[in-house]
Amino acid sequence: MGHESNGVSNRDTPSFNFYSDRCASHMLRKKLPFLHSLLSPVSRHVGHLAGHQYDVIVVGGGHAGTEAAAAAARVGAETLLITQKIHTIGALSCNPSLGGVGKGQLVKEVDALDGLCGRAGDWAGIHFSILNRRKGPAVWGPRAQLDRQRYRDFIQSELLSTPRLTVLEGSVEELLVTEPNPEEPGHHRVTGIRLANGSHAISARSVVLTTGTFLSGSLFVGQTTSPGGRIGDAPSSPGLSHTLRERLGLRTGRLRTGTPPRIVKDSVDLSLAKLHLPDSHPTPFSFLNTHTHCKPEEQLPCYLTFTTPGVERVVRESLQLNCHIQQDTKGPRYCPSIESRVLRFPGRSHQVWLEPEGVTSDLLYPQGLSMTMPPDIQLRLIREIPPMRRAEIHTPGYGVQYDFVCPTQLSPALQVKSTQGLFLAGQINGTTGYEEAAAQGLWAGANAARWALSMPTVTLSRTESYIGVLIDDLVSRGVTEPYRMFTSRAEFRTSLRPDNADLRLTPKGFEEVGCVSSVRYQESLRVRNSLQDALTALQALFLSTSSWKKKLPSVPISETKSTLLTGLDLLQYNDVTFEMLASAFPESLSSYMEFAQRLKIEAVYKPHCDLNKKEIERIQREENMSLPQDIDYFSLPVSLSDEVREILDRVRPSTLGAATRLEGITPAAVVNLLNYVRVTEKKKETPQYFDGERVREDAA
Amino acid sequence: MLPLRSVCGGIWRAAVHTVRTSRGAPPYRLLSSTCDGAPAALADADTIFALSSGHGRCGVAVVRVSGPASATALRCMAGFTQRLPPPRTALLRSITDPRSTEVLDRGLVLWFPAPRSFSGEDSVEFHIHGGPAVITAVLQALGSVPGLRPAEAGEFTRRAFQAGKLGLTEVEGLGDLIHAETEAQRRQALRQMSGELGRLYQDWSDRLKRCLAHVEAFIDFSEDELIEDGVLNRVDVSVRDLQAEIERHLKDERRGERLRGGVQVVIAGATNAGKSSLLNKLCQRPAAIVSPIAGTTRDVVETALDLGGFPVLLSDTAGLRDSSDLVEREGVRRALERVEQADLTLVVVDSAHLPSEVDRAAAFLREHLSSVIRISRCLLVLNKADLLPEKQRQKLDMELRGVSGLPAVCLISCQTNEGLKDFLTVLHSSVKTLCGDPLFGAPTLTQARHRAHLQRCAAALAQYQRYRDTDLALAAEGVRVAVTSLGRITGRVGAEEILDIIFKDFCIGK
């Protein structure tokens, strides 16, 4: 299945196959291919695809869709990505930036699983900075301003050079599912999709929906409303949301978001705003990259300015002309429009960041000024801000309202519980943000591929990753407002650091998931072993305090301590760096200089991570006990209160761990459930390799 | 379902096994576990202790310790400096406080090395004298041994279960046991939280949550938002104050209020059913005012009594009815609150209001019960039996026993003393059962638990101070642990609650 050439796949175009040489030095030297020459065969006649069987179909080409398609193909599935317009694949619909506090961790983790967005950020970044630099490495937030064009180019070139991945321009009319079969777990099974233009059905074993804000999306500017998910794009077909709601009976909710107007750069007097410079040494997102595409001195600055009382006045005067703000659909509390900001916190001055949109772009992005009032009033409003006194608007801001599928109906593999083979990722699950979408996309894509290839689906624990926290929060608690990642959501924040994402996820990604290339895997093993050796070497340095004082005279080591200290103990001191220890003991430590910063962080955090370990193991033990999905909680012959039965029936937690975290579940109920637990043995399949590339055993 | 059930005996063991074999595998864990070479026998490394015998009048009390630090406890409290005693052999020793080396009691100690113990872990039993002062002293001394903490509800049993020490049928009962224990603890916590101490803990918890929210806001948002450094300075002051207050509280031996011991028995029911008369009968003195006027009792009247050797705290409450009188309405609210906190409720019903047919009477009583109480144990007291014709009285007495859905029923008359003796026997046996469970009404254990959590809370706040200037993530970790520790007393605090405070206090816009 899926092995014969169909003319539109670029599996047979070796000149663009970068799959096998994805490593640091090559990656950034590589020239992006001429896209247009590639696009033409891809958008070829759809008729070729009719009746064709794919393993995975991904609907949507945003951050979730692109990661999903790439991950599915990496795992080994014949994958088809369907998007309305090929040239908007990888478009940054809102802010031109990636990462940040909490979100940066997600980018590092997506990268550790061999996803795209980290490397794309390194290619497209034009202003890199580590946020929270002074607050401790666990909460550092790697972030970059991006060049929109370069980001899109990178993502498109990556996708088009990914083996087993085909891209198709088109609109999906309908999701094809089997009739419900009460005998089967999940009842429905997905069989493919039907395209809008004509009656072409394309069959697939799994489908990943990443439709973003397009599910029953409406755009709002002032008092006008039009259907759509992004300005300039056609609305998606109503057939899709009909299938989800009516045929599959999925509960949906409605959320809103918005974007600010884009400002003509030349019309802004930037001398009236505060200059904000990037880091002088840009730090790449990706584990594979040692430097960014943009040279340090070529980075562009951002500017900071503030709202005035005039802004508040304009908002208040125009309220009756603003449909979006008057409706009670839930918007995010942490990314509110300027309207909600001044209404909720009146009489204050709010920050506005003026961000570059790209190296050659003539536009500025005013972060913090998302608004939905009529365009002429938007102009009046921005002109109340000093640097923008004479500013011109290129594209007005607008609001979007859209449907999301309540994510408690998903399994931790992001598969719809009631429908085998249907996976959802991104804003359709009630999240906001590129990084949140990318993280879900990767995980849904990898699982969709595993499902299609008859391999067991895999889950990520909240004890090992922010992606795990994100997915667990979504599927076990659901959302009431657009969900965004914060570091405060992670219980084990001191263990889930941006610096150790590779250690946490890359081996698992290769050994258990199959979404990591062997090049990255080998490099991650080398790093892991070196770090391990370095820590052992540090612990082997076992000296009395007086000897340490002689070796490191500048360090205030307390005299009263007569005990012996190891090099690892010393590295925990504020004033001690790995470089200092390495110059004192060059013979044992100097070979680890490339890991100086990581070793320092490991040393400082080690005691705290050790404290966390017990709790982490308890949770993992509970997460290894799964509850059957078809269990009838109302007829279970154990003593559970009706209230508990109702909660369990509604949420259907997939593991005992998830059940324990539910509000209203008592310790007694957990013990009673033990009788019905299935222990999930973590099976490690043995992957086979041929010429550095994974060979898939034919599932048939 | 059935096949699953039949294999469940091996399930937990298999799970533990999985964890153990996968321990070393993830590289991340390898990195962070280089120091402790030997794998722990069980993933739960804490050592727990609890009073295992009943409370009330008893000659000997048994305190159990389970976990890896059991041997340490034995060494430092029973004076085994050189070698441990032979396993499973009772020895008479002086039991001392490891901090002051003061002798607390002379008693038997037994050493059960793993795996041949009740819980499958290293265990120690102290058989000491049954007085509350000795028990309190020994529990507090155990709390001061490093690595030991008071057990949570059902923890001993749960460990025994994990170690495969319980059979299938015992597993079935485990859920019910844990349910009973958590219920008892919940009621005890409710009693405490409604007092002065409760208000103090709640205030600390609120202030801590705010501290945490502000530190978290500073970490998650200050790079993009107007969250000025002043926020952290205010947190510094708050944390310092809280730490000082908690430490002072831990040092203060008076600790504000004494916890009331004893089984909490509450008399409840409709107005004019004779609740106050029953109280007066039970304590053999006119503790409450009785009158034929409905609604005479408006507040809770409390009396301590000794019921056949068991301490009982008996409360009479206002009759339950809808009232427009503000004072009476408050009385009814308090009455319901007491019922909620009670170990045992005596639901008093005026027999004259009962339908004459037994079936309808049973239905009436069932409905009446559900309007008064929700979960706690109760006895049904049908008062004013003297007002019923003799024949109906006998019929009710015979046929209401053992009707399903009804608790024990006692037909009495406070006027003529009829049935009182039988009622006292039933009450006495209920109280005795309750006292047989070490968790009921044992304030010392609650105190020991609270103390442990408060100590942990104060230590965690010290961590905030230590890392405040060098690593805010580690400083925040201190506040997180402090919030969790205090939350063990006042109730769990989730990430969403902290985010709610953040969004209420700050305008976050990016």
mmCIF file with all atom_site columns, C-alpha atoms in Angstrom, chain A residues 412 472 475-476 619 622-623 625 627 651-663 665:
data_model
loop_
_atom_site.group_PDB
_atom_site.id
_atom_site.type_symbol
_atom_site.label_atom_id
_atom_site.label_alt_id
_atom_site.label_comp_id
_atom_site.label_asym_id
_atom_site.label_entity_id
_atom_site.label_seq_id
_atom_site.pdbx_PDB_ins_code
_atom_site.Cartn_x
_atom_site.Cartn_y
_atom_site.Cartn_z
_atom_site.occupancy
_atom_site.B_iso_or_equiv
_atom_site.pdbx_formal_charge
_atom_site.auth_seq_id
_atom_site.auth_comp_id
_atom_site.auth_asym_id
_atom_site.auth_atom_id
_atom_site.pdbx_PDB_model_num
ATOM 1  C CA . PRO A 1 412 ? -3.465  11.180 25.601 1.00 0.00 ? 412 PRO A CA 1
ATOM 2  C CA . ASP A 1 472 ? -2.586  15.946 30.114 1.00 0.00 ? 472 ASP A CA 1
ATOM 3  C CA . VAL A 1 475 ? -7.444  15.712 27.893 1.00 0.00 ? 475 VAL A CA 1
ATOM 4  C CA . SER A 1 476 ? -8.029  15.384 31.599 1.00 0.00 ? 476 SER A CA 1
ATOM 5  C CA . ILE A 1 619 ? 2.988   9.387  39.212 1.00 0.00 ? 619 ILE A CA 1
ATOM 6  C CA . GLU A 1 622 ? 0.078   5.272  38.339 1.00 0.00 ? 622 GLU A CA 1
ATOM 7  C CA . GLU A 1 623 ? 0.319   6.305  34.714 1.00 0.00 ? 623 GLU A CA 1
ATOM 8  C CA . MET A 1 625 ? -1.910  1.519  35.036 1.00 0.00 ? 625 MET A CA 1
ATOM 9  C CA . LEU A 1 627 ? -8.221  2.007  32.709 1.00 0.00 ? 627 LEU A CA 1
ATOM 10 C CA . VAL A 1 651 ? -14.049 12.148 31.740 1.00 0.00 ? 651 VAL A CA 1
ATOM 11 C CA . ARG A 1 652 ? -13.077 8.503  31.093 1.00 0.00 ? 652 ARG A CA 1
ATOM 12 C CA . PRO A 1 653 ? -9.518  8.914  32.361 1.00 0.00 ? 653 PRO A CA 1
ATOM 13 C CA . SER A 1 654 ? -7.129  6.669  30.499 1.00 0.00 ? 654 SER A CA 1
ATOM 14 C CA . THR A 1 655 ? -4.871  5.890  33.444 1.00 0.00 ? 655 THR A CA 1
ATOM 15 C CA . LEU A 1 656 ? -5.169  5.574  37.172 1.00 0.00 ? 656 LEU A CA 1
ATOM 16 C CA . GLY A 1 657 ? -2.843  8.585  37.385 1.00 0.00 ? 657 GLY A CA 1
ATOM 17 C CA . ALA A 1 658 ? -5.246  10.738 35.397 1.00 0.00 ? 658 ALA A CA 1
ATOM 18 C CA . ALA A 1 659 ? -8.146  9.526  37.563 1.00 0.00 ? 659 ALA A CA 1
ATOM 19 C CA . THR A 1 660 ? -6.284  10.496 40.723 1.00 0.00 ? 660 THR A CA 1
ATOM 20 C CA . ARG A 1 661 ? -5.891  14.062 39.499 1.00 0.00 ? 661 ARG A CA 1
ATOM 21 C CA . LEU A 1 662 ? -9.602  14.538 38.829 1.00 0.00 ? 662 LEU A CA 1
ATOM 22 C CA . GLU A 1 663 ? -11.519 16.837 41.122 1.00 0.00 ? 663 GLU A CA 1
ATOM 23 C CA . ILE A 1 665 ? -12.119 11.439 43.074 1.00 0.00 ? 665 ILE A CA 1
#
